[in-house]
């Protein structure tokens, strides 16, 4: 990390000027997006500056409990976001998203960071925070996608689920096809991304490493590991969230009561 | 009717809402109905009167807010859902066949109990609903509407239920296939000594194919008598409207 150009506050203000182009387009086409653009611009600035200061501090102090606290905070925000992205809301979603994201990302961080990249100590924030963040973010997307799919399967496939119940099936057997479709929906997103990686766009982490002065050949190796880890964490996240949540659509008598 | 009561509903109420933001409204309220063992009961009523909801209540797919349902004198809520549903089988209005082949649909219920039909048993099950063995391996999306309805009936019969519930089994069929399906249901319930509750819009069949007729209105049973009497001497004005619909050649219920 030697030859990185320092970004001054004036460079940031200059970049914000780029947003003016978007604002002009919005004004000419009367898209009424000016306010949203302003809010997004300010939020990105404030959020990222705050995160930058906190991370600087965590990297400086360099203690395992601060790193853990940051990871836990990310998991909490990810679970909340997965819940907010649902088309149907019902009680019990948040803790189950939390558990699914914890299980899938803990497993993936342990194998991916602990065993494969193997920094010492394991919790070294330079590795665990960015890679953990990517794993958690992807687990969130997979969980949110698969549960949205599960809800729509329960709606459009209600007839088949109830036909199975009518034949004496338990809620678990009756939802097997819906479960498979939902886990698949959560997995497909990362598989598609992995197939085109490097061809269409350079992933964020690789870009960052290259700008940070790492040889592209080295950055690519990291990216390969990350993509493989993400395929696992996405799969686990989709699977566990579907397993934990599919029972919530039913009442105690195995009657399908959600979505209403 | 000298038969015993197989299903007895008292004061049954169901309320529903269209979304979590919506208000609840009562779909059924204070509904009393008795079904006798071995009878064919026709459920009739205007569209939206709650016929499908009542059938779903009987099939144990719809939660009830009030009232009680007895099955052979035992409260349904004390019975294990799977056990009850195996005895009271529902054929839905649009047959939701499982997305594999016909055989998979017919083996579904036995497999839940770790049993499997032999080829002979499958063929005789298909024969019961008037289908040939060639259809056994057919993918469900290749079936005609009438064939799909027959497979759905066979799928329910695979459990050998004591009560068969059917929701407008002929609503998607042309008159000739409708007639065949209704005759089939009539013969099956007779041969297998099966109780049947049929939601019907065909008044002709309600008159000739059912033992009793129950008229649903405003979420309750507005009239319930023997079918001959219902059509020759309608007990209420509303019943009269339905009975007269018959002489006008049927109307859309
Ligand atoms: N989820 C729901 N929320 C509110 N009302 C409903 C819901 N589902 C059905 N209904 C209403 O319940 C009434 C009875 O419906 P249904 O049992 O399908 O009647 P039928 O089969 O006699 O046509 C109708 O007025 C229908 O609009
Ligand atoms: Mg109906």
Short mmCIF file of N, CA and C in Angstrom, two decimals, chain A residues 103-227:
data_model
loop_
_atom_site.label_atom_id
_atom_site.label_comp_id
_atom_site.label_asym_id
_atom_site.label_seq_id
_atom_site.Cartn_x
_atom_site.Cartn_y
_atom_site.Cartn_z
N UNK A 103 -25.24 -18.29 10.87
CA UNK A 103 -24.74 -19.64 10.61
C UNK A 103 -23.95 -19.69 9.30
N UNK A 104 -24.55 -19.13 8.23
CA UNK A 104 -23.88 -19.25 6.94
C UNK A 104 -22.60 -18.44 6.91
N UNK A 105 -22.60 -17.23 7.49
CA UNK A 105 -21.39 -16.43 7.38
C UNK A 105 -20.31 -16.91 8.36
N UNK A 106 -20.72 -17.40 9.53
CA UNK A 106 -19.71 -17.91 10.47
C UNK A 106 -18.97 -19.10 9.84
N UNK A 107 -19.74 -19.99 9.25
CA UNK A 107 -19.11 -21.16 8.61
C UNK A 107 -18.16 -20.71 7.50
N UNK A 108 -18.64 -19.79 6.64
CA UNK A 108 -17.83 -19.38 5.50
C UNK A 108 -16.60 -18.60 5.94
N UNK A 109 -16.74 -17.77 6.99
CA UNK A 109 -15.57 -17.01 7.46
C UNK A 109 -14.56 -17.96 8.09
N UNK A 110 -15.06 -18.95 8.81
CA UNK A 110 -14.14 -19.88 9.47
C UNK A 110 -13.32 -20.64 8.42
N UNK A 111 -14.00 -21.15 7.41
CA UNK A 111 -13.26 -21.93 6.39
C UNK A 111 -12.45 -20.99 5.50
N UNK A 112 -13.14 -19.96 4.95
CA UNK A 112 -12.51 -19.11 3.94
C UNK A 112 -11.37 -18.27 4.50
N UNK A 113 -11.65 -17.57 5.59
CA UNK A 113 -10.62 -16.70 6.16
C UNK A 113 -9.70 -17.53 7.05
N UNK A 114 -10.30 -18.31 7.94
CA UNK A 114 -9.49 -19.04 8.92
C UNK A 114 -8.58 -20.07 8.29
N UNK A 115 -9.12 -20.89 7.42
CA UNK A 115 -8.31 -22.01 6.89
C UNK A 115 -7.59 -21.67 5.59
N UNK A 116 -8.28 -20.96 4.68
CA UNK A 116 -7.69 -20.80 3.35
C UNK A 116 -6.77 -19.58 3.28
N UNK A 117 -7.29 -18.40 3.64
CA UNK A 117 -6.43 -17.21 3.59
C UNK A 117 -5.48 -17.20 4.78
N UNK A 118 -5.96 -17.67 5.90
CA UNK A 118 -5.14 -17.95 7.08
C UNK A 118 -4.30 -16.77 7.59
N UNK A 119 -4.93 -15.62 7.86
CA UNK A 119 -4.15 -14.53 8.46
C UNK A 119 -3.86 -14.86 9.92
N UNK A 120 -2.86 -14.18 10.49
CA UNK A 120 -2.67 -14.42 11.92
C UNK A 120 -2.60 -13.08 12.63
N UNK A 121 -3.39 -12.81 13.67
CA UNK A 121 -4.37 -13.77 14.16
C UNK A 121 -5.56 -13.88 13.19
N UNK A 122 -6.43 -14.88 13.45
CA UNK A 122 -7.59 -15.13 12.59
C UNK A 122 -8.44 -13.88 12.41
N UNK A 123 -8.56 -13.09 13.50
CA UNK A 123 -9.48 -11.94 13.46
C UNK A 123 -8.82 -10.68 12.91
N UNK A 124 -7.64 -10.80 12.37
CA UNK A 124 -6.96 -9.64 11.80
C UNK A 124 -7.94 -8.80 10.98
N UNK A 125 -8.24 -7.56 11.43
CA UNK A 125 -9.32 -6.78 10.79
C UNK A 125 -9.05 -6.50 9.32
N UNK A 126 -7.78 -6.45 8.93
CA UNK A 126 -7.46 -6.16 7.53
C UNK A 126 -8.11 -7.20 6.60
N UNK A 127 -8.25 -8.43 7.07
CA UNK A 127 -8.86 -9.49 6.26
C UNK A 127 -10.32 -9.75 6.64
N UNK A 128 -10.51 -9.87 7.99
CA UNK A 128 -11.84 -10.32 8.42
C UNK A 128 -12.93 -9.29 8.12
N UNK A 129 -12.63 -8.01 8.28
CA UNK A 129 -13.70 -7.03 8.10
C UNK A 129 -14.13 -6.90 6.63
N UNK A 130 -13.22 -6.68 5.69
CA UNK A 130 -13.74 -6.58 4.30
C UNK A 130 -14.31 -7.90 3.78
N UNK A 131 -13.63 -9.00 4.05
CA UNK A 131 -14.13 -10.27 3.51
C UNK A 131 -15.40 -10.70 4.23
N UNK A 132 -15.40 -10.53 5.56
CA UNK A 132 -16.62 -10.81 6.33
C UNK A 132 -17.78 -9.98 5.83
N UNK A 133 -17.51 -8.71 5.53
CA UNK A 133 -18.57 -7.82 5.03
C UNK A 133 -19.15 -8.33 3.73
N UNK A 134 -18.26 -8.80 2.87
CA UNK A 134 -18.75 -9.32 1.59
C UNK A 134 -19.60 -10.58 1.79
N UNK A 135 -19.13 -11.44 2.67
CA UNK A 135 -19.87 -12.69 2.93
C UNK A 135 -21.24 -12.37 3.52
N UNK A 136 -21.26 -11.46 4.49
CA UNK A 136 -22.53 -11.13 5.15
C UNK A 136 -23.49 -10.46 4.17
N UNK A 137 -22.96 -9.54 3.35
CA UNK A 137 -23.80 -8.85 2.38
C UNK A 137 -24.42 -9.82 1.39
N UNK A 138 -23.60 -10.78 0.94
CA UNK A 138 -24.13 -11.76 -0.01
C UNK A 138 -25.10 -12.71 0.65
N UNK A 139 -24.85 -13.09 1.90
CA UNK A 139 -25.80 -13.94 2.62
C UNK A 139 -27.14 -13.24 2.74
N UNK A 140 -27.07 -11.93 2.97
CA UNK A 140 -28.30 -11.13 3.09
C UNK A 140 -29.08 -11.19 1.78
N UNK A 141 -28.41 -10.95 0.66
CA UNK A 141 -29.10 -10.97 -0.63
C UNK A 141 -29.72 -12.34 -0.89
N UNK A 142 -28.95 -13.40 -0.62
CA UNK A 142 -29.46 -14.75 -0.87
C UNK A 142 -30.68 -15.03 -0.01
N UNK A 143 -30.61 -14.66 1.27
CA UNK A 143 -31.73 -14.91 2.18
C UNK A 143 -32.96 -14.12 1.73
N UNK A 144 -32.76 -12.84 1.40
CA UNK A 144 -33.89 -12.00 1.01
C UNK A 144 -34.53 -12.53 -0.27
N UNK A 145 -33.70 -12.89 -1.26
CA UNK A 145 -34.24 -13.40 -2.53
C UNK A 145 -35.00 -14.69 -2.32
N UNK A 146 -34.44 -15.61 -1.53
CA UNK A 146 -35.09 -16.91 -1.45
C UNK A 146 -36.39 -16.82 -0.65
N UNK A 147 -36.44 -15.96 0.37
CA UNK A 147 -37.69 -15.88 1.12
C UNK A 147 -38.77 -15.12 0.33
N UNK A 148 -38.36 -14.14 -0.45
CA UNK A 148 -39.35 -13.50 -1.32
C UNK A 148 -39.92 -14.52 -2.29
N UNK A 149 -39.06 -15.39 -2.80
CA UNK A 149 -39.51 -16.43 -3.71
C UNK A 149 -40.44 -17.41 -2.99
N UNK A 150 -40.08 -17.73 -1.74
CA UNK A 150 -40.91 -18.67 -0.98
C UNK A 150 -42.32 -18.11 -0.79
N UNK A 151 -42.39 -16.81 -0.46
CA UNK A 151 -43.70 -16.18 -0.29
C UNK A 151 -44.50 -16.25 -1.58
N UNK A 152 -43.84 -15.98 -2.71
CA UNK A 152 -44.62 -16.00 -3.95
C UNK A 152 -44.98 -17.43 -4.33
N UNK A 153 -44.14 -18.39 -3.99
CA UNK A 153 -44.50 -19.80 -4.23
C UNK A 153 -45.73 -20.19 -3.40
N UNK A 154 -45.81 -19.68 -2.17
CA UNK A 154 -46.95 -20.01 -1.31
C UNK A 154 -48.23 -19.40 -1.86
N UNK A 155 -48.07 -18.26 -2.55
CA UNK A 155 -49.23 -17.59 -3.12
C UNK A 155 -49.65 -18.27 -4.41
N UNK A 156 -48.73 -18.36 -5.37
CA UNK A 156 -49.11 -18.93 -6.66
C UNK A 156 -49.25 -20.45 -6.60
N UNK A 157 -48.50 -21.07 -5.70
CA UNK A 157 -48.56 -22.52 -5.62
C UNK A 157 -49.45 -23.02 -4.51
N UNK A 158 -50.32 -22.12 -4.03
CA UNK A 158 -51.18 -22.47 -2.90
C UNK A 158 -51.98 -23.74 -3.16
N UNK A 159 -52.52 -23.86 -4.39
CA UNK A 159 -53.32 -25.03 -4.74
C UNK A 159 -52.56 -26.32 -4.52
N UNK A 160 -51.32 -26.38 -4.99
CA UNK A 160 -50.54 -27.61 -4.89
C UNK A 160 -50.15 -27.90 -3.43
N UNK A 161 -49.80 -26.84 -2.69
CA UNK A 161 -49.45 -27.04 -1.27
C UNK A 161 -50.66 -27.60 -0.53
N UNK A 162 -51.85 -27.01 -0.80
CA UNK A 162 -53.04 -27.47 -0.09
C UNK A 162 -53.50 -28.84 -0.58
N UNK A 163 -53.25 -29.13 -1.85
CA UNK A 163 -53.57 -30.48 -2.35
C UNK A 163 -52.74 -31.50 -1.57
N UNK A 164 -51.47 -31.20 -1.36
CA UNK A 164 -50.61 -32.13 -0.62
C UNK A 164 -51.09 -32.26 0.83
N UNK A 165 -51.43 -31.13 1.46
CA UNK A 165 -51.94 -31.18 2.83
C UNK A 165 -53.19 -32.04 2.89
N UNK A 166 -54.07 -31.86 1.89
CA UNK A 166 -55.31 -32.61 1.84
C UNK A 166 -55.08 -34.10 1.72
N UNK A 167 -53.94 -34.47 1.16
CA UNK A 167 -53.64 -35.90 1.01
C UNK A 167 -52.93 -36.44 2.25
N UNK A 168 -52.83 -35.60 3.28
CA UNK A 168 -52.25 -36.07 4.54
C UNK A 168 -50.79 -35.70 4.73
N UNK A 169 -50.26 -34.85 3.83
CA UNK A 169 -48.85 -34.47 3.97
C UNK A 169 -48.68 -33.46 5.10
N UNK A 170 -47.52 -33.49 5.75
CA UNK A 170 -47.19 -32.48 6.75
C UNK A 170 -46.80 -31.20 6.01
N UNK A 171 -46.69 -30.09 6.76
CA UNK A 171 -46.28 -28.84 6.12
C UNK A 171 -44.90 -28.99 5.47
N UNK A 172 -44.06 -29.82 6.03
CA UNK A 172 -42.70 -29.96 5.49
C UNK A 172 -42.70 -30.63 4.13
N UNK A 173 -43.49 -31.70 4.03
CA UNK A 173 -43.56 -32.40 2.74
C UNK A 173 -44.30 -31.54 1.73
N UNK A 174 -45.37 -30.88 2.19
CA UNK A 174 -46.18 -30.08 1.26
C UNK A 174 -45.38 -28.93 0.67
N UNK A 175 -44.35 -28.45 1.38
CA UNK A 175 -43.61 -27.30 0.87
C UNK A 175 -42.28 -27.69 0.23
N UNK A 176 -42.03 -28.98 0.03
CA UNK A 176 -40.75 -29.37 -0.58
C UNK A 176 -40.51 -28.73 -1.96
N UNK A 177 -41.48 -28.77 -2.89
CA UNK A 177 -41.21 -28.14 -4.18
C UNK A 177 -40.98 -26.63 -4.04
N UNK A 178 -41.76 -25.97 -3.19
CA UNK A 178 -41.59 -24.53 -2.98
C UNK A 178 -40.21 -24.26 -2.37
N UNK A 179 -39.80 -25.13 -1.47
CA UNK A 179 -38.50 -24.96 -0.82
C UNK A 179 -37.38 -25.07 -1.85
N UNK A 180 -37.48 -26.06 -2.73
CA UNK A 180 -36.42 -26.25 -3.73
C UNK A 180 -36.34 -25.04 -4.65
N UNK A 181 -37.49 -24.55 -5.10
CA UNK A 181 -37.50 -23.39 -5.99
C UNK A 181 -36.89 -22.17 -5.30
N UNK A 182 -37.15 -22.02 -3.99
CA UNK A 182 -36.68 -20.84 -3.28
C UNK A 182 -35.18 -20.89 -3.02
N UNK A 183 -34.68 -22.05 -2.63
CA UNK A 183 -33.23 -22.17 -2.42
C UNK A 183 -32.51 -21.92 -3.74
N UNK A 184 -33.10 -22.44 -4.81
CA UNK A 184 -32.50 -22.25 -6.13
C UNK A 184 -32.43 -20.76 -6.49
N UNK A 185 -33.53 -20.04 -6.19
CA UNK A 185 -33.55 -18.61 -6.50
C UNK A 185 -32.43 -17.88 -5.76
N UNK A 186 -32.19 -18.28 -4.51
CA UNK A 186 -31.12 -17.65 -3.74
C UNK A 186 -29.74 -17.99 -4.27
N UNK A 187 -29.58 -19.18 -4.82
CA UNK A 187 -28.26 -19.62 -5.30
C UNK A 187 -27.94 -19.07 -6.68
N UNK A 188 -28.99 -18.94 -7.51
CA UNK A 188 -28.77 -18.56 -8.91
C UNK A 188 -28.06 -17.23 -9.04
N UNK A 189 -28.38 -16.31 -8.14
CA UNK A 189 -27.84 -14.95 -8.23
C UNK A 189 -26.31 -14.98 -8.16
N UNK A 190 -25.76 -15.75 -7.24
CA UNK A 190 -24.29 -15.77 -7.13
C UNK A 190 -23.68 -16.61 -8.24
N UNK A 191 -24.39 -17.65 -8.69
CA UNK A 191 -23.83 -18.48 -9.76
C UNK A 191 -23.71 -17.65 -11.04
N UNK A 192 -24.76 -16.87 -11.34
CA UNK A 192 -24.71 -16.01 -12.53
C UNK A 192 -23.57 -15.00 -12.40
N UNK A 193 -23.45 -14.39 -11.22
CA UNK A 193 -22.36 -13.43 -11.02
C UNK A 193 -21.00 -14.07 -11.21
N UNK A 194 -20.86 -15.28 -10.68
CA UNK A 194 -19.58 -15.95 -10.75
C UNK A 194 -19.21 -16.30 -12.18
N UNK A 195 -20.24 -16.62 -12.99
CA UNK A 195 -19.95 -17.00 -14.37
C UNK A 195 -19.37 -15.86 -15.18
N UNK A 196 -19.81 -14.62 -14.91
CA UNK A 196 -19.36 -13.51 -15.75
C UNK A 196 -18.28 -12.68 -15.07
N UNK A 197 -17.82 -13.15 -13.90
CA UNK A 197 -16.89 -12.33 -13.13
C UNK A 197 -15.63 -12.06 -13.95
N UNK A 198 -15.18 -10.79 -13.92
CA UNK A 198 -13.96 -10.43 -14.63
C UNK A 198 -14.22 -10.08 -16.09
N UNK A 199 -15.29 -10.65 -16.68
CA UNK A 199 -15.57 -10.36 -18.09
C UNK A 199 -16.36 -9.07 -18.20
N UNK A 200 -17.44 -8.99 -17.41
CA UNK A 200 -18.31 -7.82 -17.50
C UNK A 200 -17.81 -6.70 -16.59
N UNK A 201 -17.56 -7.05 -15.35
CA UNK A 201 -17.06 -6.01 -14.45
C UNK A 201 -16.02 -6.61 -13.51
N UNK A 202 -15.12 -5.76 -13.08
CA UNK A 202 -14.15 -6.21 -12.08
C UNK A 202 -14.80 -6.05 -10.72
N UNK A 203 -14.86 -7.11 -9.94
CA UNK A 203 -15.53 -7.02 -8.65
C UNK A 203 -14.85 -6.00 -7.75
N UNK A 204 -15.65 -5.45 -6.83
CA UNK A 204 -15.21 -4.34 -5.97
C UNK A 204 -13.91 -4.61 -5.24
N UNK A 205 -13.79 -5.80 -4.69
CA UNK A 205 -12.61 -6.07 -3.89
C UNK A 205 -11.34 -6.09 -4.75
N UNK A 206 -11.48 -6.67 -5.94
CA UNK A 206 -10.32 -6.75 -6.82
C UNK A 206 -9.92 -5.35 -7.27
N UNK A 207 -10.94 -4.55 -7.63
CA UNK A 207 -10.69 -3.17 -8.02
C UNK A 207 -9.92 -2.46 -6.92
N UNK A 208 -10.43 -2.62 -5.69
CA UNK A 208 -9.82 -1.95 -4.55
C UNK A 208 -8.38 -2.37 -4.37
N UNK A 209 -8.12 -3.65 -4.48
CA UNK A 209 -6.75 -4.12 -4.28
C UNK A 209 -5.82 -3.57 -5.36
N UNK A 210 -6.32 -3.55 -6.60
CA UNK A 210 -5.47 -3.07 -7.69
C UNK A 210 -5.16 -1.59 -7.51
N UNK A 211 -6.20 -0.79 -7.18
CA UNK A 211 -5.96 0.62 -6.91
C UNK A 211 -5.01 0.77 -5.72
N UNK A 212 -5.15 -0.11 -4.75
CA UNK A 212 -4.29 -0.06 -3.57
C UNK A 212 -2.86 -0.50 -3.83
N UNK A 213 -2.56 -0.91 -5.05
CA UNK A 213 -1.18 -1.22 -5.40
C UNK A 213 -0.85 -2.70 -5.48
N UNK A 214 -1.81 -3.54 -5.28
CA UNK A 214 -1.56 -4.98 -5.37
C UNK A 214 -1.49 -5.38 -6.85
N UNK A 215 -0.58 -6.30 -7.19
CA UNK A 215 -0.50 -6.78 -8.57
C UNK A 215 -1.82 -7.41 -8.97
N UNK A 216 -2.32 -7.13 -10.19
CA UNK A 216 -3.57 -7.76 -10.62
C UNK A 216 -3.53 -9.28 -10.48
N UNK A 217 -2.38 -9.89 -10.76
CA UNK A 217 -2.27 -11.35 -10.65
C UNK A 217 -2.56 -11.84 -9.24
N UNK A 218 -2.14 -11.05 -8.25
CA UNK A 218 -2.37 -11.42 -6.85
C UNK A 218 -3.84 -11.14 -6.49
N UNK A 219 -4.34 -9.98 -6.94
CA UNK A 219 -5.72 -9.59 -6.64
C UNK A 219 -6.70 -10.63 -7.17
N UNK A 220 -6.38 -11.17 -8.33
CA UNK A 220 -7.24 -12.17 -8.96
C UNK A 220 -7.33 -13.42 -8.08
N UNK A 221 -6.22 -13.81 -7.47
CA UNK A 221 -6.25 -15.00 -6.61
C UNK A 221 -7.21 -14.79 -5.43
N UNK A 222 -7.13 -13.59 -4.85
CA UNK A 222 -8.06 -13.30 -3.76
C UNK A 222 -9.50 -13.38 -4.25
N UNK A 223 -9.71 -12.80 -5.44
CA UNK A 223 -11.07 -12.75 -5.95
C UNK A 223 -11.62 -14.16 -6.20
N UNK A 224 -10.76 -15.04 -6.69
CA UNK A 224 -11.21 -16.41 -6.95
C UNK A 224 -11.66 -17.06 -5.64
N UNK A 225 -10.83 -16.91 -4.62
CA UNK A 225 -11.19 -17.49 -3.32
C UNK A 225 -12.52 -16.91 -2.85
N UNK A 226 -12.65 -15.58 -2.97
CA UNK A 226 -13.88 -14.94 -2.49
C UNK A 226 -15.11 -15.49 -3.22
N UNK A 227 -15.02 -15.61 -4.54
CA UNK A 227 -16.18 -16.08 -5.30
C UNK A 227 -16.58 -17.49 -4.84
#
